Coordinates of C-alpha atoms in Angstrom, one line a residue:
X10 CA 12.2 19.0 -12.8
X11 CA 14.7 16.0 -12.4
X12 CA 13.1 14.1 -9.5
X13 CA 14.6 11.1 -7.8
X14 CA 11.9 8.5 -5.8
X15 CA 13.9 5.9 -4.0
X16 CA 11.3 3.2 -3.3
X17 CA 11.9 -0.7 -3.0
X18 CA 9.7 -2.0 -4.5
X19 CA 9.1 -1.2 -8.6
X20 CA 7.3 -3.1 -12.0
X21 CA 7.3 -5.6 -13.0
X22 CA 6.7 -6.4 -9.0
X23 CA 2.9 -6.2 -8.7
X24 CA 2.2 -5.4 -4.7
X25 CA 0.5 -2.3 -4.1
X26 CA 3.6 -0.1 -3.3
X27 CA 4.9 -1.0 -6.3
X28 CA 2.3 0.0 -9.0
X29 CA 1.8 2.8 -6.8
X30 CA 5.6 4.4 -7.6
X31 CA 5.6 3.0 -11.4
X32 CA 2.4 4.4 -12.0
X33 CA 3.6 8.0 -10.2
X34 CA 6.9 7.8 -11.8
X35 CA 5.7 7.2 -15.3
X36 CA 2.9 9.6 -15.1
X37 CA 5.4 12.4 -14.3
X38 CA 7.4 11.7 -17.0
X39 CA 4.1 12.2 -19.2
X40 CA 4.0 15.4 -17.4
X41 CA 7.4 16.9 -18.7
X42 CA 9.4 15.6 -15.5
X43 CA 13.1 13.6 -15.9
X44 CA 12.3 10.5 -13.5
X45 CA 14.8 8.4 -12.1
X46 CA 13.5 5.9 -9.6
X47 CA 16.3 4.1 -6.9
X48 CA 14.7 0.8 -6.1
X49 CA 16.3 -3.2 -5.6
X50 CA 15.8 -6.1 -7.9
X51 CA 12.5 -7.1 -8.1
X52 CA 11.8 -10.2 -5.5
X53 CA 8.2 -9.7 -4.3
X54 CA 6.3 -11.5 -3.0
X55 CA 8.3 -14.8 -3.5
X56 CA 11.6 -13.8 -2.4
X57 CA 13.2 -14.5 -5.5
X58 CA 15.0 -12.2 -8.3
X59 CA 12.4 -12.2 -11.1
X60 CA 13.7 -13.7 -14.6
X61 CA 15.4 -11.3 -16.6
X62 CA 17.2 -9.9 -13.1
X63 CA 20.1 -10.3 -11.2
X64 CA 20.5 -9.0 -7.8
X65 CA 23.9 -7.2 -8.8
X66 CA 25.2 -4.5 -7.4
X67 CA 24.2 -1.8 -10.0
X68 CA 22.4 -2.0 -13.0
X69 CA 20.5 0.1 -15.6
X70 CA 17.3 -0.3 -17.3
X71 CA 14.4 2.3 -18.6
X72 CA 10.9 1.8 -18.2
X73 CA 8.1 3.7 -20.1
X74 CA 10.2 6.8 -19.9
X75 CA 11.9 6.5 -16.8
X76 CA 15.2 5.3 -15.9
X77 CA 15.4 2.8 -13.1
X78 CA 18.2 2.1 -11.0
X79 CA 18.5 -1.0 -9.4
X80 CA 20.9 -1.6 -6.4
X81 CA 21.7 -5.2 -4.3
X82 CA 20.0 -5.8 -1.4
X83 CA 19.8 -9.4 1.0
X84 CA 16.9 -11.4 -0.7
X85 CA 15.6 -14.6 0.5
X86 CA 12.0 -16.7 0.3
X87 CA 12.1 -16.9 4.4
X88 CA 9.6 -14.7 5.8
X89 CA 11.1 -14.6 9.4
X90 CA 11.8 -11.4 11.0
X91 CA 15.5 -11.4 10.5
X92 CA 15.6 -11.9 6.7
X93 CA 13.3 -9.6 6.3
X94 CA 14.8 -7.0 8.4
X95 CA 18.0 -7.8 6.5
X96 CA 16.0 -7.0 3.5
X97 CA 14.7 -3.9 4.2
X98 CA 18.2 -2.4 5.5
X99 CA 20.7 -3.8 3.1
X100 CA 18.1 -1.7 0.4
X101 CA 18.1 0.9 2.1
X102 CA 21.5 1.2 2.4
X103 CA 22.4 0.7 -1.2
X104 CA 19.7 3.0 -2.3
X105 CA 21.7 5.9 -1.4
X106 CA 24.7 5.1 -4.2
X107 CA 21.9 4.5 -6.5
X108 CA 20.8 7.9 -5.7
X109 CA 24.4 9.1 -6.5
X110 CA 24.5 7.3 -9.5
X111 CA 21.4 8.9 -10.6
X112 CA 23.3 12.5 -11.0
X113 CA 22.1 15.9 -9.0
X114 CA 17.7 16.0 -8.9
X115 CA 16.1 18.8 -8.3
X116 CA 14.1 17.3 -5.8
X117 CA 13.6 14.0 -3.6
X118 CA 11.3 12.0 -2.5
X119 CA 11.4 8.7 -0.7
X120 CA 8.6 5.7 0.2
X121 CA 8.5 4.9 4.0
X122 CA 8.7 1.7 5.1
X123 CA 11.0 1.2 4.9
X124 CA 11.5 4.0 7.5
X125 CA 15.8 3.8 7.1
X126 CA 15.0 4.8 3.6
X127 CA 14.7 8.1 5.0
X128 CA 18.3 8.1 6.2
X129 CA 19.8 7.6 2.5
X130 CA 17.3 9.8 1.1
X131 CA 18.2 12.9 3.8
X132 CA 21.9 12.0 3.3
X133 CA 21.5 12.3 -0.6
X134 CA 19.6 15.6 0.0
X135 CA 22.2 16.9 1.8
X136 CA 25.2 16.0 -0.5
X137 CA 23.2 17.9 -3.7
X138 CA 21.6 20.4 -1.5
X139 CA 18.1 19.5 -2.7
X140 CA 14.6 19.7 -1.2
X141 CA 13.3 15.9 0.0
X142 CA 9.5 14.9 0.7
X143 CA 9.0 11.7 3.3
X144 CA 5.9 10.1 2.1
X145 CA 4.4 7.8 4.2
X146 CA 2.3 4.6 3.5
X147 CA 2.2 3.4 7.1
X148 CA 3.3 5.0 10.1
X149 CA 6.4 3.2 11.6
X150 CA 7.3 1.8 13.8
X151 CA 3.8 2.6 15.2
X152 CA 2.5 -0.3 12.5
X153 CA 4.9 -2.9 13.9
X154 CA 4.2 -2.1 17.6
X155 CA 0.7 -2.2 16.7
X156 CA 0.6 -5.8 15.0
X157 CA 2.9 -7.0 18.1
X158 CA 6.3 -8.0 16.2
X159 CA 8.1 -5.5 17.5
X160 CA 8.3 -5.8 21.2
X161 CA 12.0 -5.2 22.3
X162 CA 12.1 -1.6 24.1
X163 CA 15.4 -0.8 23.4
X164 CA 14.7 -1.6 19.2
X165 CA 11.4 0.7 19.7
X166 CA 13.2 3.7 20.8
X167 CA 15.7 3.0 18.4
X168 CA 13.0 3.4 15.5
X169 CA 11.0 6.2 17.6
X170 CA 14.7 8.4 17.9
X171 CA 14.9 7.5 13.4
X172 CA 11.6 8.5 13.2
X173 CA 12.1 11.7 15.2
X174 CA 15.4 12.4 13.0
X175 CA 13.8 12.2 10.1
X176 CA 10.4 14.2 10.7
X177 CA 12.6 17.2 11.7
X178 CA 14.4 16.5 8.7
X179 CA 12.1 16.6 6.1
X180 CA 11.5 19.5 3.8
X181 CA 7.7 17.9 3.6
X182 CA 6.2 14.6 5.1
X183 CA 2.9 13.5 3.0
X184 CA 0.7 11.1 4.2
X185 CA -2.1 8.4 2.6
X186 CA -4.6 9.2 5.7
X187 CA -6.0 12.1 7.6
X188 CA -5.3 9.7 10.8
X189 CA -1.5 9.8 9.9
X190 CA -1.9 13.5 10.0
X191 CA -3.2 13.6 13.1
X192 CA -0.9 11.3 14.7
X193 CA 2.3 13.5 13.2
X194 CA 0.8 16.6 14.7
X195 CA 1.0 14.8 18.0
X196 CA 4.3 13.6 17.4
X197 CA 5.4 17.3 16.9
X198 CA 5.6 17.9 13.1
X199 CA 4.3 21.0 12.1
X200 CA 1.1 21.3 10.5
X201 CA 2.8 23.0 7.5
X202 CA 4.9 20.7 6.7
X203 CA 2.2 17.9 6.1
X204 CA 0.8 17.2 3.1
X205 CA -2.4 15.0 2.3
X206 CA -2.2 12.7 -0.8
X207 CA -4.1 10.0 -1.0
X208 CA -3.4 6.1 -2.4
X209 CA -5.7 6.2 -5.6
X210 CA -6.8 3.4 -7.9
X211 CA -6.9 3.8 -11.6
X212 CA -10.5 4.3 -12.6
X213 CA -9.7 3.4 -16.5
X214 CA -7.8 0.3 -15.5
X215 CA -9.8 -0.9 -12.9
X216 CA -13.6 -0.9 -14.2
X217 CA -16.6 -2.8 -13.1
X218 CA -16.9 -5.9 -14.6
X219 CA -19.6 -8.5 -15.3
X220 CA -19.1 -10.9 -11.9
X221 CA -20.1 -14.5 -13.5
X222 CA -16.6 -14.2 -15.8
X223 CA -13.5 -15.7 -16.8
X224 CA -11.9 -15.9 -13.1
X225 CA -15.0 -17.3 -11.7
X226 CA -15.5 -20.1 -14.3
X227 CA -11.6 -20.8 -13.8
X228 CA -12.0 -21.3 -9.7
X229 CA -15.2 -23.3 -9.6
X230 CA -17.1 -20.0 -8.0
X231 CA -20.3 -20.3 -10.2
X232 CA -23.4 -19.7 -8.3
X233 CA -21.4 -19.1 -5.4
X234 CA -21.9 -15.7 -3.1
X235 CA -18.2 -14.9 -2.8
X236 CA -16.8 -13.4 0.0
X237 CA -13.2 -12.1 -1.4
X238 CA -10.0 -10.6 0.0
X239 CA -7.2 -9.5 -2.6
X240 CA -3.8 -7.6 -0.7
X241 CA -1.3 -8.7 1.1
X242 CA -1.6 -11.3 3.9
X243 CA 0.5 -9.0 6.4
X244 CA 0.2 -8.7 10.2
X245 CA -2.5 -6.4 10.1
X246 CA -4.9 -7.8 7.7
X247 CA -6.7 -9.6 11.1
X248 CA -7.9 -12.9 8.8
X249 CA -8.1 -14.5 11.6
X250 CA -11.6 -12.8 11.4
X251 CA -12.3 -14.0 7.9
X252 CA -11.5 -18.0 9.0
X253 CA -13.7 -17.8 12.2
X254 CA -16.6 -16.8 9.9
X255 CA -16.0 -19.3 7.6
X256 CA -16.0 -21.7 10.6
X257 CA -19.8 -20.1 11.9
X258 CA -20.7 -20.9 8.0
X259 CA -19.2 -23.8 6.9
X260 CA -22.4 -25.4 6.6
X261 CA -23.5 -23.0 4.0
X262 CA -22.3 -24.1 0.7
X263 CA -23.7 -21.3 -1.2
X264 CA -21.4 -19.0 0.6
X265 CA -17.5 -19.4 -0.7
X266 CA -14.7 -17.5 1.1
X267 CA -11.9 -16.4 -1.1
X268 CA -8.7 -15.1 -0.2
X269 CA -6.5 -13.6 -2.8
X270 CA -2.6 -12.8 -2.4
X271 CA 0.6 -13.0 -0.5
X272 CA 2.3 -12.6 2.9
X273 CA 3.9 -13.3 6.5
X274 CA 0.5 -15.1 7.7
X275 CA -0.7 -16.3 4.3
X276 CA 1.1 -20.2 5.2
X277 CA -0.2 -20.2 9.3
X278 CA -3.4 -18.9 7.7
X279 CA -3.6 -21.8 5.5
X280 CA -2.4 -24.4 8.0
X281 CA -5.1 -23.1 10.6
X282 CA -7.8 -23.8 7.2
X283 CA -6.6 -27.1 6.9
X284 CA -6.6 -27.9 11.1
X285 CA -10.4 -27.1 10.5
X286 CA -11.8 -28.5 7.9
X287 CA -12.4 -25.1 6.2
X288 CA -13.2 -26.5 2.7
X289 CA -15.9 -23.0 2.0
X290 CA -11.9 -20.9 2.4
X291 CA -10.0 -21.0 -0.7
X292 CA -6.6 -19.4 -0.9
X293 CA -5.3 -18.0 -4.4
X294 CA -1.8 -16.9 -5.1
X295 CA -1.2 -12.9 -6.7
X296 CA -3.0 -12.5 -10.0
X297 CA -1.2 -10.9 -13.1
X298 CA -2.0 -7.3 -13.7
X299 CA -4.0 -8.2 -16.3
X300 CA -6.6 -10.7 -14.8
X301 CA -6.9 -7.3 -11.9
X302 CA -9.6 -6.2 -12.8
X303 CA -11.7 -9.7 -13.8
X304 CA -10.7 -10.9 -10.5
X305 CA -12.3 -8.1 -8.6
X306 CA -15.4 -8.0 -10.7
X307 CA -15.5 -11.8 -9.1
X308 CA -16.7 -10.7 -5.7
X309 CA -20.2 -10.7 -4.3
X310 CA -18.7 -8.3 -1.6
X311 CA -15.1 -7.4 -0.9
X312 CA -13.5 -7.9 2.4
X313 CA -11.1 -5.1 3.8
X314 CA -9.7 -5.9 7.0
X315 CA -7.8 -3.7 9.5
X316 CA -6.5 -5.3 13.3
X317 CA -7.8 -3.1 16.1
X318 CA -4.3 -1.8 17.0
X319 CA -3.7 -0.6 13.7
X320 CA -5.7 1.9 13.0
X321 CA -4.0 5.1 13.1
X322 CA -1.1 3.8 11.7
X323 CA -2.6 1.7 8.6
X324 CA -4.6 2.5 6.1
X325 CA -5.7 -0.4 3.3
X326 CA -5.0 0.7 0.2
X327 CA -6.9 -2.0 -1.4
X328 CA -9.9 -0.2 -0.5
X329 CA -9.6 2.0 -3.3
X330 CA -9.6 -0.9 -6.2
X331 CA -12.4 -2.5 -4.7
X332 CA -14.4 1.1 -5.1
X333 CA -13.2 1.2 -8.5
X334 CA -14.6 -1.8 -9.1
X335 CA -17.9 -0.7 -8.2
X336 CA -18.1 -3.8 -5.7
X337 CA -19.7 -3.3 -2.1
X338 CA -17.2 -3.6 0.7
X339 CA -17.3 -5.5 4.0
X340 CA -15.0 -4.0 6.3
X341 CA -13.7 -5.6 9.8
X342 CA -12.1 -2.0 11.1
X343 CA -12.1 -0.8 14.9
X344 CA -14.9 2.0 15.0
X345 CA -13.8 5.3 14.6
X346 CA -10.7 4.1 11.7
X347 CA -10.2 6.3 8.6
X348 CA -11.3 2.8 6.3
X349 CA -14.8 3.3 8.4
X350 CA -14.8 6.7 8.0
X351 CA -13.9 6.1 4.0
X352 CA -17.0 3.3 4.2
X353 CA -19.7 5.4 5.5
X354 CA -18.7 8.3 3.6
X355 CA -19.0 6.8 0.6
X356 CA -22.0 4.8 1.6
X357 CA -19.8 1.8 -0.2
X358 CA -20.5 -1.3 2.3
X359 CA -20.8 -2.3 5.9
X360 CA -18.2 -2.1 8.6
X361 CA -18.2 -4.7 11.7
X362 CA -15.4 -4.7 14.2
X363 CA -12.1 -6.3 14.3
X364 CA -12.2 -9.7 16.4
X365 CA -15.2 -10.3 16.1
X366 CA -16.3 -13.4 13.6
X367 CA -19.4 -13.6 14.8
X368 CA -20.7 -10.3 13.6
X369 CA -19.0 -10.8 10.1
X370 CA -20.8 -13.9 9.5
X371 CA -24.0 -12.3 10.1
X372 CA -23.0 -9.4 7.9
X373 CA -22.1 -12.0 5.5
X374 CA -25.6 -13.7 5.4
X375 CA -27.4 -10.4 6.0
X376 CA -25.8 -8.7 3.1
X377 CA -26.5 -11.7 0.9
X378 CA -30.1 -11.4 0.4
X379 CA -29.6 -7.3 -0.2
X380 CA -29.0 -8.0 -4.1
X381 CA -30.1 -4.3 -4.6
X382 CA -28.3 -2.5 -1.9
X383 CA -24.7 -4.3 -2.8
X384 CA -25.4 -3.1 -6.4
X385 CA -25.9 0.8 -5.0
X386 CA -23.2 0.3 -2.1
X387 CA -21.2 -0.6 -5.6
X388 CA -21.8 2.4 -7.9
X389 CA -21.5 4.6 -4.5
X390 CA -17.9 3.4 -4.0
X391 CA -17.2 4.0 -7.5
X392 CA -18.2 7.5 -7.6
X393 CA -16.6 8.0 -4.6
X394 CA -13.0 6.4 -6.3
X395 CA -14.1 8.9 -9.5
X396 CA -14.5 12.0 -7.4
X397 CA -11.9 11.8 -4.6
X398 CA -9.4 9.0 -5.3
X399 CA -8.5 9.0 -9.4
X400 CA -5.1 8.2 -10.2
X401 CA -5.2 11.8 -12.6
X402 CA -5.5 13.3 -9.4
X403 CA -3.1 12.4 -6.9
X404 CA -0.5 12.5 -9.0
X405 CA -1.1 15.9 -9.8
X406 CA -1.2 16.3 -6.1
X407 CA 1.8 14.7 -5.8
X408 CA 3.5 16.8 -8.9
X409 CA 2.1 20.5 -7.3
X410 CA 3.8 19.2 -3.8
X411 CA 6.9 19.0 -5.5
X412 CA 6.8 21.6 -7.6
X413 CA 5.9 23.7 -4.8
X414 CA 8.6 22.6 -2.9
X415 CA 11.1 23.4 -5.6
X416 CA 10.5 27.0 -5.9
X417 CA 10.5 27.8 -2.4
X418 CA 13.9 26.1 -2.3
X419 CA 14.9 28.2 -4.8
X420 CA 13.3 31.4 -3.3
X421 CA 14.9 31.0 -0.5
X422 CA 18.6 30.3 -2.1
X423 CA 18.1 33.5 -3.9
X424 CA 17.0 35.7 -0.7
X425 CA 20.6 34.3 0.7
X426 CA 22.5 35.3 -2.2
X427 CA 20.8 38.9 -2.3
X428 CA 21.6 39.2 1.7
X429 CA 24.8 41.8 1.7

């Protein structure tokens, strides 16, 4: 098959989204597929075209097998709504001539958010008369309602009616979470049309370490009990958790606080740090690929957070490189969530609930003395990732979707032709 994945963000960029597609895309390729990926210049999480790129209108490159087509979008470092908005839909709108550029597929599929994606990728399915799968990483604009930046009534039922449009449009809509599934199936999309794929985490890339390492030694985190978050600082991460229990235990030096990444509230996170005095919170820009892994291995316990709003329309993908990892997980999720489902499950860590510091403090201290339980919470999560979550797997999940969805295209061309 000749598929074509319009997603916006691609390597080198290393967010989650990112390796996600690169490692789907190139893995396809290894599987006898012709990859071509429409994405925009690389820019994350900085705001600012990698070196080596320009943000040109077109341009060319090929990356372990597939050929990437880069198209302009508005990029700036400003991490105000309106840039970013800009962001998003100048993308999204270009993606659709890199689409043309990339020649007739025989099937698309497109990452949502950004949710106009969907528009150039139906558009493009149209114009070469080829299937196109919606997959979904987080439900919008159910997300952004949630985390409260999206307010205005008349831009919600804009996105609602887009949304609408494009789930009756879809050949196939596949979702990270059985909660997504649940929630299309009250918004009216057929049961058969949903497909459940999984974010994974590379078991052979990411592999439990030895925690006193490299990255500790590097940070001054020897002998410390470290309490770490690695993702994106986003609107639904609810750190505001995370700093309240560093407040309950500032007192405790043994305990260090660690947050690792990039995002809309990383800066107010670290001003509110600094307004109290939070010297047991550290704050750590995005690793390189390569110190993944050793950074991880780092943690005492993981922390996964999820706001109470946003729980059936977000899922943490950095769940799944924390079980991986074979490090216990602390997670601040409103009861009921698919990441406390995924916890208890897997018998991985401890769940307390969102907005509540006070509980995750006590977690926190509780946990501490349980040497032997956060080693077996560890392994659990691991053979959990090995068993449910491998990358081997959901892309073959991914690659039997489309596949799948290819010959009943096809099937039902033929049936029309053979129609008198």
């Amino acid at each position: 098959m000749h598929i074509l994945i319009l997603g916006q963000c691609y390597a080198p960029e290393n967010v989650s989204a990112a390796i996600l597609i690169t490692e789907l895309a190139s893995d396809l390729v290894r599987r006898g597929h012709r990859v071509t990926v429409a994405t925009g210049a690389p820019s994350y999480p900085h705001g600012r075209v990698f070196d080596g790129y320009r943000n040109g209108l077109f341009s060319s490159e090929t990356l372990d097998g597939v050929r990437v087509i880069r198209t302009w979008s508005y990029i700036s470092p400003s991490k105000r709504a309106l840039p970013r908005l800009l962001h998003y839909g100048t993308y999204s709108a270009t993606a659709f001539y890199g689409g043309l550029l990339a020649g007739r597929p025989d099937v698309i599929l497109s990452f949502s958010p950004p949710l106009p994606l969907g528009l150039s990728a139906w558009a493009l399915s149209r114009i070469f008369r080829v299937p196109w799968a919606l997959q979904l990483e987080d439900l919008y604009p159910d997300a952004a309602i949630a985390a409260g930046v999206m307010t205005n009534r008349a831009l919600v039922n804009f996105f609602l009616g887009m949304e609408a449009f494009l789930y009756r449009r879809a050949q196939r809509i596949s979702v990270i979470s059985k909660s997504f599934q649940q929630t299309l199936l009250t918004k009216g999309v057929a049961g058969s049309k949903i497909e459940f794929i999984p974010t994974w985490a590379d078991p052979n890339e990411v592999r439990p370490m030895e925690k006193e390492n490299a990255f500790r030694r590097a940070h001054g985190l020897e002998h410390k009990f470290v309490v770490m978050y690695a993702g994106n600082i986003g609107l639904t991460s609810c750190l505001e958790d995370a700093l309240g229990a560093a407040e309950i235990l500032r007192d405790r030096s043994d305990i260090q606080f660690v947050v690792v990444g990039e995002g809309v509230r990383k800066d107010a996170l670290m001003e509110a740090s600094r307004e109290r005095g939070l010297t047991n919170v550290r704050f750590l820009p995005f690793q390189p690929r390569e110190n993944f892994a050793e950074m991880l291995a780092a943690a005492d316990l993981s922390l996964v957070t999820l706001n109470a709003g946003a729980a059936l329309s977000s899922l943490p993908s950095k769940i799944f490189n924390v079980m991986a990892s074979a490090r216990p997980v602390l997670a601040a999720t409103p009861p009921g969530s698919e990441l406390m489902q995924i916890v208890e499950s897997a018998a991985c860590g401890w769940t307390v609930p969102p907005g509540a510091p006070d509980r995750l403090a006590e977690a926190v201290v509780q946990l501490k003395d349980r040497e032997s339980d956060l080693v077996q919470m560890g392994k659990n999560g691991r053979a959990c990732l090995e068993k449910n979550y491998s990358r081997a797997q959901c892309v073959e999940k991914f690659e039997n979707m489309l596949t799948a969805l290819c010959r009943q295209t096809q099937a039902q061309a033929k049936t029309i032709q053979e129609v008198p």
